[in-house]
Coordinates of C-alpha atoms in Angstrom, one line a residue:
Chain N
M1 CA 0.4 -15.3 -4.0
T2 CA -0.3 -11.9 -5.1
M3 CA -1.4 -10.9 -8.5
L4 CA 1.9 -9.2 -9.1
A5 CA 4.0 -12.2 -8.3
E6 CA 1.8 -14.6 -10.2
H7 CA 1.8 -12.3 -13.2
E8 CA 5.5 -12.1 -13.2
S9 CA 6.2 -15.8 -12.6
L10 CA 4.0 -16.8 -15.6
G11 CA 5.1 -14.0 -17.8
P12 CA 2.3 -11.9 -19.2
P13 CA 0.5 -14.0 -21.8
V14 CA -1.4 -11.0 -23.1
E15 CA -1.0 -7.3 -22.6
L16 CA -2.7 -6.8 -19.2
E17 CA -1.6 -4.1 -16.8
V18 CA -1.3 -5.1 -13.1
F19 CA -3.2 -2.7 -10.9
S20 CA -2.4 -2.2 -7.2
G21 CA -6.1 -2.0 -6.4
P22 CA -9.6 -1.2 -7.8
L23 CA -9.0 2.6 -7.5
D24 CA -5.9 2.2 -9.5
L25 CA -7.7 0.3 -12.3
L26 CA -10.5 3.0 -12.2
L27 CA -8.0 5.8 -12.6
H28 CA -6.4 4.0 -15.5
L29 CA -9.8 3.7 -17.3
I30 CA -10.6 7.4 -16.6
R31 CA -7.1 8.3 -18.1
K32 CA -7.6 5.9 -21.1
N33 CA -10.9 7.5 -21.9
E34 CA -9.5 10.9 -21.5
V35 CA -12.5 12.0 -19.3
S36 CA -12.6 14.3 -16.3
I37 CA -12.4 12.7 -12.9
Y38 CA -15.1 15.3 -11.8
D39 CA -17.5 14.1 -14.5
I40 CA -17.0 10.3 -14.9
P41 CA -19.3 8.7 -17.5
I42 CA -20.3 5.9 -15.1
V43 CA -22.1 3.8 -17.5
S44 CA -19.3 3.4 -19.9
I45 CA -16.6 3.2 -17.2
C46 CA -18.6 0.6 -15.3
D47 CA -18.9 -1.6 -18.4
Q48 CA -15.1 -1.2 -19.1
Y49 CA -14.3 -2.1 -15.4
H50 CA -16.4 -5.3 -15.6
E51 CA -14.8 -6.1 -19.0
H52 CA -11.4 -5.8 -17.4
L53 CA -12.4 -8.2 -14.5
R54 CA -13.7 -10.7 -17.1
E55 CA -10.3 -10.7 -18.7
M56 CA -8.6 -11.1 -15.5
Q57 CA -10.8 -14.1 -14.8
E58 CA -9.9 -15.5 -18.1
L59 CA -6.2 -15.4 -17.2
D60 CA -7.1 -17.2 -14.1
L61 CA -5.7 -14.3 -12.0
D62 CA -6.9 -14.3 -8.5
I63 CA -9.3 -11.4 -8.2
A64 CA -9.2 -9.9 -4.8
G65 CA -12.5 -9.1 -3.1
D66 CA -11.8 -5.5 -3.3
F67 CA -12.1 -5.5 -7.0
L68 CA -15.5 -7.2 -6.8
W69 CA -16.6 -4.7 -4.2
M70 CA -15.8 -1.8 -6.5
A71 CA -17.6 -3.6 -9.3
S72 CA -20.8 -3.6 -7.3
W73 CA -20.4 0.0 -6.2
L74 CA -20.1 1.0 -9.9
L75 CA -23.1 -1.1 -10.8
H76 CA -25.1 0.7 -8.1
L77 CA -23.9 4.1 -9.4
K78 CA -24.8 3.0 -13.0
S79 CA -28.4 2.2 -11.9
K80 CA -28.7 5.6 -10.2
M81 CA -27.2 7.5 -13.2
L82 CA -29.7 5.8 -15.5
L83 CA -32.6 7.2 -13.5
P84 CA -34.3 10.3 -14.8
Q85 CA -32.7 13.5 -13.4
S86 CA -35.7 14.4 -11.2
V87 CA -35.6 11.1 -9.3
K88 CA -31.9 11.3 -8.7
G89 CA -32.1 14.1 -6.1
E90 CA -29.8 17.0 -5.8
E91 CA -26.6 15.2 -4.8
D92 CA -24.4 13.7 -7.5
P93 CA -24.2 10.0 -6.6
R94 CA -20.7 10.0 -8.0
E95 CA -19.4 12.5 -5.3
E96 CA -18.0 9.9 -2.9
L97 CA -16.3 8.0 -5.6
V98 CA -14.7 11.2 -6.9
E99 CA -13.4 12.1 -3.5
R100 CA -11.9 8.6 -3.0
L101 CA -10.3 8.8 -6.5
L102 CA -8.8 12.3 -5.8
A103 CA -7.4 11.1 -2.5
Y104 CA -5.9 8.0 -4.1
R105 CA -4.5 10.0 -6.9
R106 CA -2.5 12.1 -4.4
V107 CA -1.2 8.9 -2.9
K108 CA -0.1 7.8 -6.3
Q109 CA 1.6 11.1 -6.9
L110 CA 3.6 10.8 -3.8
A111 CA 4.3 7.1 -4.4
S112 CA 5.6 8.0 -7.8
Y113 CA 7.9 10.7 -6.2
L114 CA 9.1 8.0 -3.7
H115 CA 9.7 5.6 -6.7
D116 CA 12.1 8.0 -8.3
S117 CA 13.7 8.8 -5.1
D118 CA 14.1 5.1 -4.3
I119 CA 16.0 4.6 -7.5
V120 CA 18.3 7.6 -7.0
R121 CA 18.9 6.8 -3.4
R122 CA 19.9 3.2 -4.0
C123 CA 22.9 4.7 -5.9
V124 CA 24.2 6.2 -2.7
W125 CA 26.3 4.0 -0.5
P126 CA 27.1 4.6 3.2
A127 CA 30.8 5.4 3.6
E128 CA 32.2 3.9 6.7
V129 CA 35.4 3.3 8.6
T130 CA 35.5 0.7 11.2
S131 CA 37.2 2.2 14.2
A132 CA 39.6 0.3 16.4
V133 CA 38.0 2.0 19.4
E134 CA 34.5 0.7 19.3
Q135 CA 34.0 -2.8 18.3
P136 CA 30.8 -3.7 20.1
T137 CA 31.0 -7.3 21.2
E138 CA 27.3 -7.7 20.8
V139 CA 24.8 -6.2 18.5
E140 CA 23.1 -3.3 20.1
L141 CA 19.9 -1.7 19.1
D142 CA 18.9 1.8 18.8
W143 CA 16.2 2.3 21.4
E144 CA 14.3 4.4 18.8
D145 CA 14.1 1.3 16.6
V146 CA 12.6 -1.0 19.3
D147 CA 8.9 -1.2 18.6
L148 CA 6.1 -3.5 19.8
R149 CA 6.9 -6.0 17.1
L150 CA 10.5 -6.4 18.0
L151 CA 9.5 -6.7 21.7
A152 CA 7.0 -9.5 20.8
Q153 CA 9.5 -11.3 18.6
T154 CA 12.2 -11.2 21.3
Y155 CA 9.7 -12.5 23.8
L156 CA 8.8 -15.4 21.5
D157 CA 12.5 -16.1 20.8
V158 CA 13.3 -16.2 24.5
M159 CA 10.4 -18.5 25.4
Q160 CA 11.3 -20.8 22.5
R161 CA 14.8 -21.0 23.7
F162 CA 13.6 -21.7 27.3
E163 CA 11.4 -24.4 26.1
A164 CA 14.1 -26.0 24.0
S165 CA 16.4 -26.2 27.1
H166 CA 13.5 -27.3 29.3
P167 CA 11.6 -30.0 27.5
P168 CA 8.3 -30.7 29.2
P169 CA 8.3 -33.7 31.5
L170 CA 6.8 -36.9 30.1
E171 CA 3.2 -36.7 30.9
V172 CA 2.3 -39.7 33.2
L173 CA -1.4 -40.5 32.8
P174 CA -3.1 -42.1 35.7
L175 CA -3.0 -45.8 35.1
R176 CA -6.3 -47.5 34.5
Y177 CA -5.0 -50.5 36.3
K178 CA -3.8 -50.3 39.8
V179 CA -0.6 -52.1 40.6
E180 CA -1.9 -53.1 44.0
E181 CA -5.0 -54.8 42.4
K182 CA -2.8 -56.7 40.0
M183 CA -0.5 -57.7 43.0
K184 CA -3.5 -59.1 44.8
E185 CA -4.8 -60.8 41.7
V186 CA -1.4 -62.4 40.7
Y187 CA -0.5 -63.4 44.3
H188 CA -3.8 -65.1 44.8
R189 CA -3.7 -66.9 41.5
V190 CA -0.1 -68.1 42.2
R191 CA -1.3 -69.3 45.7
T192 CA -4.3 -71.0 44.2
D193 CA -2.8 -72.5 41.0
G194 CA 0.7 -73.1 42.3
L195 CA 2.3 -72.4 38.9
V196 CA 1.3 -69.4 36.6
P197 CA 2.9 -68.9 33.2
L198 CA 3.5 -65.1 33.2
L199 CA 4.1 -64.6 29.6
R200 CA 1.0 -66.5 28.5
H201 CA -0.9 -64.6 31.1
L202 CA 0.4 -61.3 29.7
N203 CA -0.3 -62.2 26.1
S204 CA -3.9 -62.9 26.9
R205 CA -4.2 -59.2 27.9
S206 CA -4.8 -56.8 25.0
D207 CA -4.3 -53.6 26.9
P208 CA -0.6 -52.6 27.1
E209 CA -1.4 -50.6 30.2
E210 CA -2.7 -53.7 32.0
V211 CA 0.5 -55.6 30.8
V212 CA 2.6 -52.9 32.4
A213 CA 0.6 -53.1 35.7
V214 CA 0.9 -56.9 35.8
I215 CA 4.7 -56.8 35.2
V216 CA 5.2 -54.2 37.9
A217 CA 3.0 -56.3 40.2
A218 CA 4.9 -59.4 39.5
L219 CA 8.3 -57.8 40.1
E220 CA 7.1 -56.3 43.3
L221 CA 5.8 -59.7 44.5
V222 CA 9.1 -61.3 43.7
R223 CA 10.9 -58.5 45.6
L224 CA 8.7 -59.2 48.7
R225 CA 9.5 -62.9 48.2
G226 CA 5.7 -63.6 48.0
V227 CA 6.3 -65.3 44.7
F228 CA 9.3 -66.8 42.9
A229 CA 10.0 -66.4 39.1
E230 CA 11.6 -69.1 37.1
Q231 CA 12.8 -69.2 33.5
R232 CA 14.7 -72.2 32.2
E233 CA 16.2 -70.5 29.1
A234 CA 16.2 -67.1 27.7
F235 CA 13.1 -66.1 25.8
T236 CA 11.1 -69.0 27.1
E237 CA 8.1 -68.9 29.4
I238 CA 8.5 -67.4 32.9
Y239 CA 6.8 -69.3 35.7
L240 CA 5.6 -67.8 38.8
R241 CA 5.3 -70.1 41.9
P242 CA 4.6 -69.4 45.6
G243 CA 7.5 -67.8 47.4
D244 CA 8.8 -68.4 50.9
R245 CA 6.9 -65.7 52.5
E246 CA 3.2 -65.2 53.1
L247 CA 2.3 -61.6 52.4
S248 CA -0.1 -59.6 54.6
A249 CA -2.9 -57.6 53.2
R250 CA -0.9 -54.5 54.2
E251 CA 2.1 -55.6 52.2
L252 CA 0.0 -56.2 49.2
L253 CA -1.3 -52.6 49.6
H254 CA 1.9 -51.0 50.4
R255 CA 3.6 -51.0 47.0
G256 CA 0.5 -49.8 45.3
A257 CA 0.1 -46.9 47.7
S258 CA 3.6 -45.6 47.2
D259 CA 3.4 -46.1 43.4
S260 CA 0.3 -44.0 43.0
G261 CA 1.6 -41.3 45.4
Chain J
M1 CA 38.5 7.3 -17.1
D2 CA 40.1 10.5 -16.0
R3 CA 42.3 10.7 -13.1
E4 CA 39.9 12.6 -10.9
T5 CA 37.1 10.1 -11.3
L6 CA 39.7 7.3 -10.8
T7 CA 40.7 8.8 -7.5
A8 CA 37.1 9.3 -6.4
G9 CA 36.3 5.8 -7.4
V10 CA 39.2 4.3 -5.5
E11 CA 38.3 6.4 -2.4
A12 CA 34.6 5.2 -2.6
I13 CA 35.7 1.6 -2.9
L14 CA 38.0 1.9 0.1
L15 CA 35.3 3.5 2.2
T16 CA 32.6 1.0 1.5
A17 CA 34.8 -2.1 1.5
G18 CA 34.6 -2.7 5.2
G19 CA 38.2 -4.2 5.2
P20 CA 41.4 -4.2 3.2
V21 CA 41.2 -3.8 -0.6
T22 CA 43.8 -5.3 -2.9
V23 CA 45.2 -3.5 -6.0
S24 CA 44.2 -6.4 -8.2
A25 CA 40.5 -6.2 -6.9
L26 CA 40.6 -2.5 -7.7
V27 CA 41.9 -3.1 -11.1
E28 CA 39.2 -5.7 -11.8
A29 CA 36.4 -3.6 -10.4
I30 CA 37.4 -0.4 -12.3
D31 CA 38.0 -2.5 -15.5
D32 CA 39.3 0.4 -17.6
S33 CA 42.2 0.7 -19.9
D34 CA 43.6 3.6 -18.0
A35 CA 43.5 1.6 -14.7
D36 CA 46.5 -0.7 -14.8
P37 CA 48.1 -1.8 -11.5
G38 CA 50.8 0.8 -11.8
T39 CA 48.3 3.7 -12.1
I40 CA 46.2 2.3 -9.2
E41 CA 49.3 2.1 -7.0
D42 CA 49.9 5.7 -8.0
V43 CA 46.3 6.8 -7.1
L44 CA 46.5 4.9 -3.7
A45 CA 49.7 6.8 -2.9
S46 CA 48.0 10.1 -3.7
V47 CA 45.0 9.3 -1.7
A48 CA 47.2 8.3 1.2
T49 CA 49.0 11.7 1.0
S50 CA 45.8 13.7 0.7
W51 CA 44.4 12.1 3.8
D52 CA 47.5 12.5 5.8
R53 CA 46.8 16.0 7.1
P54 CA 46.2 17.4 10.6
D55 CA 42.7 18.3 9.8
S56 CA 41.7 14.9 8.3
G57 CA 40.0 12.1 10.3
L58 CA 41.1 9.5 7.7
R59 CA 44.3 7.6 7.1
L60 CA 45.2 4.9 4.5
E61 CA 47.1 2.1 5.9
H62 CA 49.0 -0.7 4.0
V63 CA 48.3 -4.1 5.6
A64 CA 49.0 -7.7 4.6
G65 CA 45.6 -8.0 2.8
G66 CA 45.9 -4.7 0.9
W67 CA 44.9 -1.1 1.6
R68 CA 42.5 -0.1 4.5
C69 CA 40.9 3.0 5.7
I70 CA 41.4 3.8 9.4
T71 CA 41.1 6.8 11.8
P72 CA 44.3 8.3 13.2
A73 CA 45.2 6.8 16.6
E74 CA 45.3 10.2 18.2
L75 CA 41.6 10.6 17.8
D76 CA 40.8 7.4 19.7
G77 CA 39.8 9.3 22.8
L78 CA 37.3 11.4 21.0
L79 CA 35.9 8.4 19.3
R80 CA 35.6 6.5 22.6
S81 CA 33.8 9.6 24.0
Y82 CA 31.3 9.6 21.0
H83 CA 30.6 6.0 21.1
G84 CA 30.0 6.2 24.8
I85 CA 27.4 8.7 24.3
V86 CA 25.7 6.7 21.6
A87 CA 25.8 3.6 23.7
R88 CA 23.4 5.3 26.2
Q89 CA 20.8 5.4 23.4
R90 CA 21.3 1.8 22.8
L91 CA 19.9 -1.4 24.2
S92 CA 21.7 -4.7 24.3
Q93 CA 20.1 -7.9 23.2
A94 CA 20.1 -9.0 26.9
A95 CA 18.3 -5.8 27.9
L96 CA 15.7 -6.3 25.2
E97 CA 15.1 -9.8 26.4
V98 CA 14.7 -8.8 30.0
L99 CA 12.3 -6.0 28.9
A100 CA 10.3 -8.4 26.8
I101 CA 10.0 -10.9 29.6
V102 CA 8.9 -8.2 32.2
A103 CA 6.5 -6.7 29.7
H104 CA 4.7 -10.0 29.0
R105 CA 4.8 -11.6 32.4
Q106 CA 4.7 -8.7 34.9
P107 CA 4.9 -8.6 37.8
V108 CA 8.0 -10.7 37.8
T109 CA 11.0 -11.4 40.1
L110 CA 14.7 -11.6 39.2
P111 CA 14.9 -15.3 39.9
E112 CA 12.1 -15.9 37.5
I113 CA 13.8 -13.7 34.9
N114 CA 17.0 -15.7 35.5
F115 CA 15.2 -19.0 35.2
I116 CA 13.7 -18.1 31.8
R117 CA 16.8 -16.5 30.4
G118 CA 19.0 -19.3 31.9
T119 CA 21.5 -16.6 32.9
N120 CA 22.0 -14.0 35.6
S121 CA 20.2 -10.9 34.6
A122 CA 20.9 -8.8 37.7
S123 CA 23.0 -6.1 36.1
V124 CA 20.7 -5.9 33.1
V125 CA 17.8 -5.3 35.4
R126 CA 19.8 -2.7 37.3
T127 CA 20.6 -0.9 34.0
L128 CA 16.9 -1.0 32.9
L129 CA 15.8 0.4 36.4
E130 CA 18.4 3.3 35.9
R131 CA 17.1 4.0 32.5
K132 CA 13.6 4.1 34.0
L133 CA 12.2 1.4 31.7
L134 CA 11.5 -0.9 34.6
R135 CA 10.1 -0.1 38.1
L136 CA 10.0 -1.9 41.4
A137 CA 6.5 -3.1 42.3
G138 CA 6.8 -4.5 45.8
R139 CA 8.0 -7.9 46.9
K140 CA 6.7 -11.3 46.2
K141 CA 5.4 -13.2 49.2
V142 CA 7.6 -16.2 48.9
V143 CA 10.8 -17.4 50.6
G144 CA 13.4 -14.6 50.3
K145 CA 10.8 -12.0 49.5
P146 CA 12.2 -11.1 46.1
F147 CA 11.5 -7.7 44.5
L148 CA 8.8 -7.7 41.8
Y149 CA 9.4 -5.7 38.6
R150 CA 7.0 -4.0 36.2
T151 CA 7.5 -1.9 33.1
S152 CA 7.4 1.8 33.8
K153 CA 5.4 4.7 32.5
E154 CA 8.2 5.7 30.1
F155 CA 8.1 2.2 28.7
L156 CA 4.4 2.7 27.8
V157 CA 5.1 6.1 26.3
H158 CA 7.9 4.8 24.2
F159 CA 5.5 2.0 22.7
G160 CA 2.5 4.4 22.5
L161 CA 0.5 2.4 25.0
D162 CA -2.0 3.6 27.6
R163 CA -1.9 0.7 29.9
P164 CA 0.3 -2.4 30.2
E165 CA -2.8 -4.4 29.3
D166 CA -2.7 -2.8 25.8
L167 CA 0.4 -4.8 25.0
P168 CA -0.6 -7.0 22.1
D169 CA -0.4 -10.8 22.1
P170 CA 3.1 -11.6 20.9
E171 CA 1.9 -14.6 18.8
E172 CA -0.7 -12.5 17.1
M173 CA 1.8 -9.7 16.6
V174 CA 4.4 -11.9 14.8
K175 CA 2.0 -14.2 13.1
D176 CA 3.0 -14.9 9.6
E177 CA 0.9 -13.9 6.7
T178 CA 0.9 -14.9 3.1
S179 CA 3.9 -13.5 1.3
S180 CA 3.1 -10.0 0.2
G181 CA 5.3 -9.6 -2.9
V182 CA 6.2 -6.0 -1.8
L183 CA 9.6 -6.4 -3.3
S184 CA 10.1 -6.8 -7.0
E185 CA 13.3 -6.9 -9.1
Chain Y
M1 CA 41.2 22.4 20.7
D2 CA 42.5 23.9 17.6
R3 CA 40.4 24.0 14.4
E4 CA 42.5 21.4 12.6
T5 CA 42.1 18.8 15.3
L6 CA 38.4 19.7 15.6
T7 CA 37.9 19.1 11.9
A8 CA 39.8 15.8 12.0
G9 CA 37.8 14.8 15.0
V10 CA 34.4 15.6 13.4
E11 CA 35.5 13.7 10.3
A12 CA 36.5 10.6 12.3
I13 CA 33.3 10.5 14.2
L14 CA 31.2 11.0 11.1
L15 CA 33.1 8.2 9.4
T16 CA 32.8 5.7 12.2
A17 CA 29.2 6.5 13.3
G18 CA 27.4 4.1 10.9
G19 CA 24.5 6.5 10.6
P20 CA 23.5 10.2 10.9
V21 CA 25.2 12.1 13.7
T22 CA 23.5 15.0 15.3
V23 CA 25.2 18.3 16.0
S24 CA 24.4 17.9 19.7
A25 CA 26.0 14.5 19.9
L26 CA 29.2 16.0 18.3
V27 CA 29.2 18.9 20.8
E28 CA 28.7 16.4 23.7
A29 CA 31.4 14.1 22.5
I30 CA 34.0 16.7 21.8
D31 CA 33.2 18.4 25.1
D32 CA 35.6 21.4 24.6
S33 CA 35.0 25.1 25.2
D34 CA 35.9 25.8 21.6
A35 CA 33.2 23.3 20.3
D36 CA 29.9 25.2 20.7
P37 CA 27.1 24.3 18.3
G38 CA 27.9 27.2 16.0
T39 CA 31.5 26.2 15.6
I40 CA 30.5 22.5 14.9
E41 CA 28.0 23.7 12.3
D42 CA 30.9 25.6 10.8
V43 CA 33.2 22.7 10.8
L44 CA 30.6 20.5 9.3
A45 CA 30.0 23.0 6.5
S46 CA 33.8 23.1 5.8
V47 CA 34.0 19.2 5.8
A48 CA 31.1 19.1 3.3
T49 CA 32.8 21.6 1.0
S50 CA 36.1 19.9 1.2
W51 CA 34.7 16.5 0.3
D52 CA 32.6 17.9 -2.6
R53 CA 35.2 17.7 -5.3
P54 CA 35.3 15.6 -8.5
D55 CA 38.3 13.6 -7.1
S56 CA 36.7 12.8 -3.8
G57 CA 34.7 9.5 -3.2
L58 CA 33.0 11.1 -0.1
R59 CA 30.0 13.3 0.4
L60 CA 28.3 14.7 3.5
E61 CA 24.5 14.8 3.6
H62 CA 21.9 16.0 6.1
V63 CA 19.3 13.2 6.7
A64 CA 17.1 12.2 9.7
G65 CA 18.2 15.2 11.8
G66 CA 21.9 14.5 11.5
W67 CA 24.9 14.3 9.2
R68 CA 25.9 11.2 7.4
C69 CA 28.8 10.1 5.1
I70 CA 27.9 8.7 1.7
T71 CA 29.5 8.1 -1.6
P72 CA 28.5 10.1 -4.6
A73 CA 25.6 8.5 -6.7
E74 CA 27.6 8.7 -9.9
L75 CA 30.1 6.1 -8.5
D76 CA 27.3 3.5 -8.0
G77 CA 28.3 1.6 -11.1
L78 CA 31.9 1.2 -9.9
L79 CA 30.8 0.3 -6.4
R80 CA 28.4 -2.4 -7.7
S81 CA 31.2 -3.8 -9.8
Y82 CA 33.5 -4.0 -6.9
H83 CA 30.8 -5.5 -4.6
G84 CA 29.6 -7.8 -7.3
I85 CA 26.0 -6.6 -7.1
V86 CA 24.2 -7.3 -10.4
A87 CA 20.4 -6.7 -10.0
R88 CA 18.8 -4.7 -7.3
Q89 CA 15.5 -4.9 -5.6
R90 CA 13.1 -2.0 -5.8
L91 CA 10.0 -1.3 -3.8
S92 CA 6.7 -2.4 -5.4
Q93 CA 4.0 -0.1 -6.4
A94 CA 1.9 -1.3 -3.4
A95 CA 4.8 -0.6 -0.9
L96 CA 5.4 2.9 -2.3
E97 CA 1.6 3.7 -2.0
V98 CA 1.6 2.5 1.6
L99 CA 4.8 4.5 2.4
A100 CA 3.2 7.5 0.8
I101 CA 0.0 7.3 2.8
V102 CA 2.0 6.7 6.2
A103 CA 4.5 9.5 5.4
H104 CA 1.8 12.0 4.6
R105 CA -0.8 11.2 7.3
Q106 CA 1.2 9.6 10.3
P107 CA 0.3 8.2 12.7
V108 CA -2.2 6.1 10.7
T109 CA -3.9 2.8 11.2
L110 CA -4.2 -0.2 8.8
P111 CA -7.9 0.3 8.3
E112 CA -7.2 3.9 7.3
I113 CA -4.5 2.8 4.8
N114 CA -6.8 0.1 3.4
F115 CA -9.7 2.7 2.9
I116 CA -7.4 5.1 1.1
R117 CA -5.9 2.4 -1.2
G118 CA -9.3 0.7 -1.7
T119 CA -7.5 -2.6 -1.1
N120 CA -6.2 -4.7 1.8
S121 CA -2.6 -3.7 2.7
A122 CA -1.9 -5.9 5.7
S123 CA 0.8 -7.9 4.1
V124 CA 2.5 -4.9 2.5
V125 CA 2.5 -3.1 5.9
R126 CA 4.0 -6.3 7.5
T127 CA 6.8 -6.4 5.0
L128 CA 7.6 -2.8 5.4
L129 CA 7.8 -3.3 9.1
E130 CA 10.2 -6.1 8.6
R131 CA 12.3 -3.9 6.3
K132 CA 12.2 -1.3 9.1
L133 CA 10.8 1.4 6.7
L134 CA 7.7 1.7 8.9
R135 CA 7.5 1.3 12.7
L136 CA 4.7 0.6 15.1
A137 CA 3.8 3.7 17.1
G138 CA 1.2 2.5 19.7
R139 CA -2.5 2.0 19.3
K140 CA -5.3 4.3 18.4
K141 CA -7.8 5.1 21.1
V142 CA -10.8 3.9 19.2
V143 CA -12.8 0.7 19.3
G144 CA -10.5 -2.3 18.7
K145 CA -7.4 -0.3 19.5
P146 CA -5.8 -0.6 16.0
F147 CA -2.1 -0.2 15.8
L148 CA -0.7 3.1 14.6
Y149 CA 2.1 3.3 12.1
R150 CA 4.8 5.8 11.4
T151 CA 7.7 6.0 9.0
S152 CA 11.0 5.1 10.6
K153 CA 14.4 6.7 10.8
E154 CA 15.5 4.2 8.2
F155 CA 12.8 5.6 5.9
L156 CA 14.3 9.1 6.2
V157 CA 17.8 7.8 5.6
H158 CA 16.8 5.8 2.7
F159 CA 14.9 8.5 0.9
G160 CA 17.4 11.2 2.0
L161 CA 14.9 13.3 4.1
D162 CA 15.6 15.3 7.1
R163 CA 12.0 15.0 8.3
P164 CA 8.9 13.3 6.9
E165 CA 7.4 16.9 6.3
D166 CA 10.2 17.4 3.8
L167 CA 8.2 15.3 1.3
P168 CA 6.5 17.3 -1.4
D169 CA 2.9 18.1 -0.7
P170 CA 0.8 15.8 -3.0
E171 CA -1.9 18.5 -3.1
E172 CA 0.7 20.8 -4.8
M173 CA 1.8 18.0 -7.1
V174 CA -1.6 17.3 -8.3
K175 CA -2.4 21.0 -8.8
D176 CA 0.7 21.4 -11.1
E177 CA -0.6 18.7 -13.3
T178 CA -4.2 19.9 -13.5
S179 CA -3.1 23.3 -14.4
S180 CA -1.4 21.9 -17.4
G181 CA -4.8 20.4 -18.3
V182 CA -3.8 16.7 -18.5
L183 CA -4.4 13.9 -16.2
S184 CA -1.1 12.3 -15.6
E185 CA 0.2 8.8 -15.0

């Protein structure tokens, strides 16, 4: 939040002007002290500037870095001004600051003109008659008003609309368990044990990916009639037992190959 | 309020209303002891008369919802001509979208533009070619060999760019910053 | 085309245009041997005069290189009452300073604006772009290729200027006040 907005929302607890920047504050101090912009008493102005920053800090106003940067510049100038004349050299150390202040003061002048103009011009309303002739069906833009920003915004809007109508496909990660391996495993276990409790077997696996691979493998074995599945009642154990066909090594591979392809 | 100010006020309201204005809304807005409904009706009648001249481009029309400003029907041809000229300086939303797609993804084909926009953009592309904002840049080496489109020199000039690569990253361009508090009451 | 029809036509175009209308667009739209630029300027002057009466709610102004229909400022109170507008936004000091810098030195980059104001103006510039008072005008050919900003047509219309150069010279404004011997607000 800017200082301005914060100041307004809290209501000014004490009389403290809000400045639009460090140069603004500096101009204010010069005016308040009734000194010449060309001959700024740096020591005194520097102290007042720091005093003002301290007040701002007390009010918990967020002090922008620009104010601090100016504070250190003023301190630097102050130290130079305190040196004896002979050490200072020929150039007035304040020269650059004066130039910046003069340039900024011109901006403030023009801004103040625009401020008055803004108030007056807001009293002027566009007079318009909607003609029966031209009722544009869609909003058209003046080519003159189309800038890089509008172009960028339009592009983002188009791409967002595109993405909304084309949701990305679900990402299928390569399974860490191969269905064909599980088919071999389950098939041989059923052949060896004669009867395999599928749910108990699944519950003993902690990795959901392995559970999925086993279920797919079991279904595929049932389809190939290599195993039969039996369940007496709903929600009870599913038993796998040998089916009526003996599966070749190739058949056990087949499903896995097409699945991963 | 004197009669002259009253007349000017009624005219100004009619001309900024953007639709029919009722006598009661006028009475309420003017809120003046001199502005009773009878007087307002009177003023409206005099406005209607003063506009109804051969050298005036304005008419006052009484419609169901109240009083409304219109232009005389005999000037429709002229207005159509003016708005046609202005339209040439304008860009439709569709055209801006195609321009944005080509600018950021060039070179690009019509099927690609259509796919992204989800609608056929052939006529829009043609208009942009005619306006010299797009240019042909060869054919893509895929089935059907569709034309490739790029933005033109004029496009760059309009946006003050030297080369197409100078087009800023759109995300960066539009990125939101902290509220600035430029506006105050 | 007789002068009366010409006047009515110009009025109708101005009133339906929704923004400043240039003399050349009028000439092109009317497309008549009697309607040369000189005659159109003549007609515009007579329309401006005929509207500039105390009992008229219409005025003609010259802004942004064209002619635009507005209501007189003194009717603002009445119009606000009709349109139900109580408070109004104004531009903040920071926004006015940025506009002043851009108007005076355009095209100008953000670092240049920041330097003159002595404070970061990025968010202010962004808001002014959103309000269409500033526009992007390409990139400067220096390291980092910073964006260049200009004032927009909307800026001219809002502040009632024909061209940005019509703003007073701040140099002159400051001189005026130093000659009076006081440092002003």
